[in-house]
Backbone as a ProteinNet text record, in pm:
[ID]
protein_1_A
[PRIMARY]
MDASVRFGTQIIGALPVIVQYFERLGLGAIIDEVVPWEGGVPLGTVTEIMIANRLLNPQALYRIGEWAHKAGLTDYYGVTAEQLNAASPGTIASA
[TERTIARY]
85	0	89.2	54.2	127.7	96.4	199.3	180.7	105.2	89.7	19.2	-132.5	-182.3	-326.4	-389.4	-494	-562.6	-706.9	-755.5	-893.4	-968.9	-1094.3	-1179.4	-1278.3	-1311.7	-1406.7	-1526.8	-1644.5	-1766.6	-1840.7	-1880.2	-1959.8	-2105.3	-2178.1	-2315.4	-2419.9	-2385.5	-2479.9	-2612.5	-2720.1	-2855.8	-2903.8	-2815.2	-2853.8	-2929.2	-2884.9	-2960.5	-3105.4	-3128.3	-3264.9	-3348.3	-3290.2	-3361.2	-3396.8	-3301.5	-3326	-3432.8	-3428.5	-3531	-3668.9	-3675.5	-3802.1	-3854.6	-3766.2	-3806.7	-3863	-3796.6	-3842.3	-3979	-3998.2	-4127.3	-4239.9	-4209.1	-4309.3	-4333.4	-4233.1	-4240.8	-4230.9	-4158.9	-4153.6	-4106.3	-3991.5	-3937.5	-4030.9	-4089.4	-4180.9	-4305.5	-4357	-4476.1	-4444.2	-4331.3	-4293	-4271.9	-4203.8	-4180	-4310.8	-4409.7	-4538.2	-4622.9	-4618	-4707.6	-4650.9	-4520	-4459.7	-4390.7	-4431.1	-4362.5	-4220.3	-4123.9	-3983.1	-3904.5	-3816.8	-3734.9	-3586.1	-3549.4	-3409.2	-3332.4	-3200.8	-3115.3	-3126.2	-3160.6	-3179.8	-3327.6	-3391.6	-3533.1	-3558.4	-3665.3	-3695.5	-3717	-3773.3	-3791.2	-3658.3	-3556.4	-3422.7	-3363.1	-3373.6	-3321	-3389.8	-3520.2	-3596.3	-3553.3	-3539.8	-3496.3	-3358.2	-3268.3	-3133.6	-3138.6	-3221.8	-3231.8	-3294.3	-3392.5	-3452.4	-3351.3	-3277.4	-3173.5	-3071.1	-3036.8	-2943.2	-2997.2	-3123.3	-3181.9	-3189.3	-3210.7	-3218.6	-3080.9	-2982.5	-2850	-2754.4	-2770.4	-2677.3	-2755.6	-2833	-2926.2	-2858.2	-2792.5	-2736.7	-2746.4	-2752.9	-2768.9	-2644.9	-2667.6	-2558.9	-2587.8	-2485.7	-2501.1	-2492.3	-2397.1	-2376.9	-2396.7	-2514.4	-2548.3	-2477.1	-2428.6	-2363.2	-2242.5	-2159.8	-2040.6	-2079	-2178.5	-2224.4	-2280.6	-2361.8	-2421.8	-2314.3	-2207.2	-2097.3	-2029.5	-1999.5	-1934.2	-2022.3	-2153.2	-2247.2	-2277.2	-2232.2	-2256.8	-2385.1	-2457	-2584.1	-2567.4	-2459	-2440.1	-2421.5	-2349.1	-2331.6	-2464.1	-2538.9	-2665.1	-2765.6	-2778.2	-2876.3	-2823	-2694	-2636.6	-2631.2	-2604.4	-2590.3	-2453.7	-2414.3	-2287.1	-2312.6	-2209.4	-2219.8	-2250.3	-2191.3	-2214	-2360.1	-2421.1	-2562.1	-2650.6	-2620.7	-2699.7	-2679	-2555.3	-2528.7	-2598.9	-2616.8	-2685.6	-2833.5	-2888.1	-3027.4	-3030.9	-3010.5	-3002.4	-3139.7	-3142.5	-3272.9	-3363.6	-3309.3	-3392.2	-3454.2	-3379.9	-3431.9	-3542.7	-3520.6	-3621.2	-3746.4	-3728.6	-3842.4	-3931.6	-3877.1	-3959.1	-4034.2	-4011.6	-4077	-4225.1
-118	0	123.8	218.3	343.7	432.6	492.4	576.6	705.4	738.8	862.3	843.9	723	697.2	759.5	836.3	901.3	855.2	847.5	806.9	920.6	935.7	1036.4	967.6	1033.3	979.5	1071.8	1012.7	1089.7	1032.8	1119.1	1077.1	1098.1	989	1000.4	993.1	943	940.6	877	948.8	898.2	922.4	966.7	1001.8	890.2	764.4	660.1	647.6	665.1	656.7	775.1	893.6	1014.2	1008.1	967.4	959	854	742.4	638.5	692.6	770.4	829.5	926.5	1009.4	1100.2	1021.6	912.2	830.4	769.3	718.6	658.2	761	883.3	989.9	1041.3	1025.7	1084.7	1236.2	1284.6	1427.8	1510	1475.4	1551.8	1552.1	1437	1426.5	1511.6	1513.6	1595	1742.6	1786.1	1927.1	1963.9	1876.9	1905.2	1915.2	1836.5	1836.1	1958.7	2002.2	2107.4	2248.4	2263.9	2397.6	2423.1	2527.2	2559.6	2607.9	2559.6	2590.1	2575	2668.5	2662.5	2663.4	2624.1	2623.2	2508.3	2512.7	2408.9	2275.8	2279.5	2158.8	2153.5	2036.6	2028.8	2078.2	2153.4	2210	2100.9	1988.4	1877.8	1828	1822.2	1780.9	1882.8	2009.9	2115.4	2110.6	2092	2086.5	1968.6	1851.4	1734.5	1756.2	1816.3	1842.4	1942.7	2045.1	2144	2083.5	1997.4	1931.2	1836.9	1763.1	1674.4	1755	1873.2	1959.5	1997.5	2034.4	2074.7	1957.3	1836.2	1718.7	1670.9	1676.7	1622.9	1726.3	1851.7	1955.6	2084.6	2090.1	2202.2	2334.5	2390.8	2524.4	2594.9	2724.1	2802	2790.5	2772.8	2767.3	2865.6	2936.2	3028.8	2954.2	2862.5	2787	2639.3	2590.5	2453.2	2349.4	2390.5	2297.2	2227.9	2302.6	2243.1	2139	2171.9	2076	1951.2	1970.1	1856.6	1767.8	1828.9	1751.2	1668.4	1730.6	1659	1548.4	1568.5	1469.3	1357.8	1369.9	1267.2	1285.6	1393.5	1415.4	1454.1	1523.4	1560.8	1436.6	1339	1213.6	1138.6	1133.5	1059.5	1120.4	1253.3	1320	1356.1	1338	1367.1	1515.1	1597	1741.4	1784.3	1906	1957.3	2060.2	2085.3	2187.5	2323.3	2350.8	2479.2	2495.3	2387.8	2394.8	2426.4	2364.4	2389.5	2531	2577.2	2713.8	2815.8	2783.4	2874.6	2887	2784.4	2788.6	2862	2992	3074.3	3086.5	3122.2	3139.2	3238.1	3344.2	3439.8	3377.5	3290.5	3221.9	3126.6	3052.1	2954.6	3027.9	3137.7	3212.3	3266.8	3290.3	3344.8	3238.4	3109.4	3000	2993.5
0	0	0	-79.2	-89.4	31.1	90.2	208.1	176.7	50	14.9	5.9	28.5	24.7	149	127.9	239.2	244.3	362.7	383.7	451.1	414.8	477.8	569.3	676.7	772	780.1	781.2	798.8	918.7	1009.3	1124	1085.8	1072.2	1022.6	1132.5	1248.7	1360.9	1324.5	1350	1325.8	1182.9	1095.9	959.5	886.2	891	819.6	866.2	994.9	1048.1	1000.9	1004.4	962.5	814.1	730.8	586.4	556.4	627	608	645.4	751.7	793.5	687.8	632	524.4	406	371.3	258.4	287.4	407.7	442.5	439.1	481.4	477	335.4	248.5	115.4	123.1	222.6	250.9	131.8	75.6	-37	-156.3	-186	-300.1	-279.8	-158.3	-130	-147.3	-93.1	-104.9	-250.9	-326.8	-468.1	-546.4	-506.1	-576.7	-543.2	-419	-371.8	-390.3	-374.7	-376.4	-509.6	-581.3	-706.4	-677.1	-755.3	-729.3	-856.8	-882.8	-1002.8	-969.8	-849.8	-809.1	-872	-859.5	-916.8	-845.6	-717.6	-636.9	-601.2	-614.6	-578.9	-435.7	-416.6	-286.3	-181.4	-220.9	-126.4	-72.2	-158.1	-116.2	-20.3	-54.8	32	167.7	168.2	292.9	378.5	317	393.2	454.4	379.2	430.3	545.2	533.1	640.4	766	750.5	866.8	930.7	849.2	903.4	981.9	931.9	1003.7	1140.4	1146.1	1275	1371.3	1320.3	1407.2	1453.3	1365.4	1396.1	1454.7	1418.3	1459.4	1481.7	1590	1608.7	1644.5	1546.1	1560.7	1426.3	1431.3	1308.9	1220.5	1091.5	995	883	842.1	730.1	597.3	586.2	462.8	494.3	465	501.9	414.7	299.2	207.7	267.3	338.9	399.4	503.9	586.6	686.7	618.5	515.9	445.4	384.3	333.3	277.3	386	499.4	610	665.3	663.2	716.6	617	493.1	393.2	315	339.2	270.2	124	91.4	-48.8	-135.3	-84.2	-158.4	-169.8	-61.6	-61.2	-159.1	-158.7	-244	-382.2	-404.5	-535.8	-568.3	-468	-487.7	-435.6	-468.3	-418.8	-309.1	-230.5	-126.4	-187.6	-303.5	-370.5	-412.6	-460.8	-500.1	-379.5	-266.6	-147.2	-94.8	-100.8	-54	-142.9	-270.7	-363.3	-327.5	-262.1	-219.1	-85.6	-91.1	29.9	95.9	224.5	291.6	219.2	161.5	88.3	-36	-101.2	-218.9	-180.1	-72.3	-27.3	23.7	94.3	148.8	38.2	-79.4	-187.5	-265.2	-232.2	-304.3	-272.4
[MASK]
+++++++++++++++++++++++++++++++++++++++++++++++++++++++++++++++++++++++++++++++++++++++++++++++

């Protein structure tokens, strides 16, 4: 094994349980169906990520994308931290 190989660690905590609960509720799909939205990331996805943030790390964040990346949510939902950061609170509030 080459000594230059690096491994990344993600602490996911209760994330698998929370994501499974969102799926069982169909939360993202309901939000996407009911709320008109033209953002780059579906509003249901953004909402699920923001709720997961409040459940797993209940503190205010200015740029949720970095937290979502560290928590493994960007990989799970197939979005980037930059896409999530672009969905600013002002953008979401106008939906």
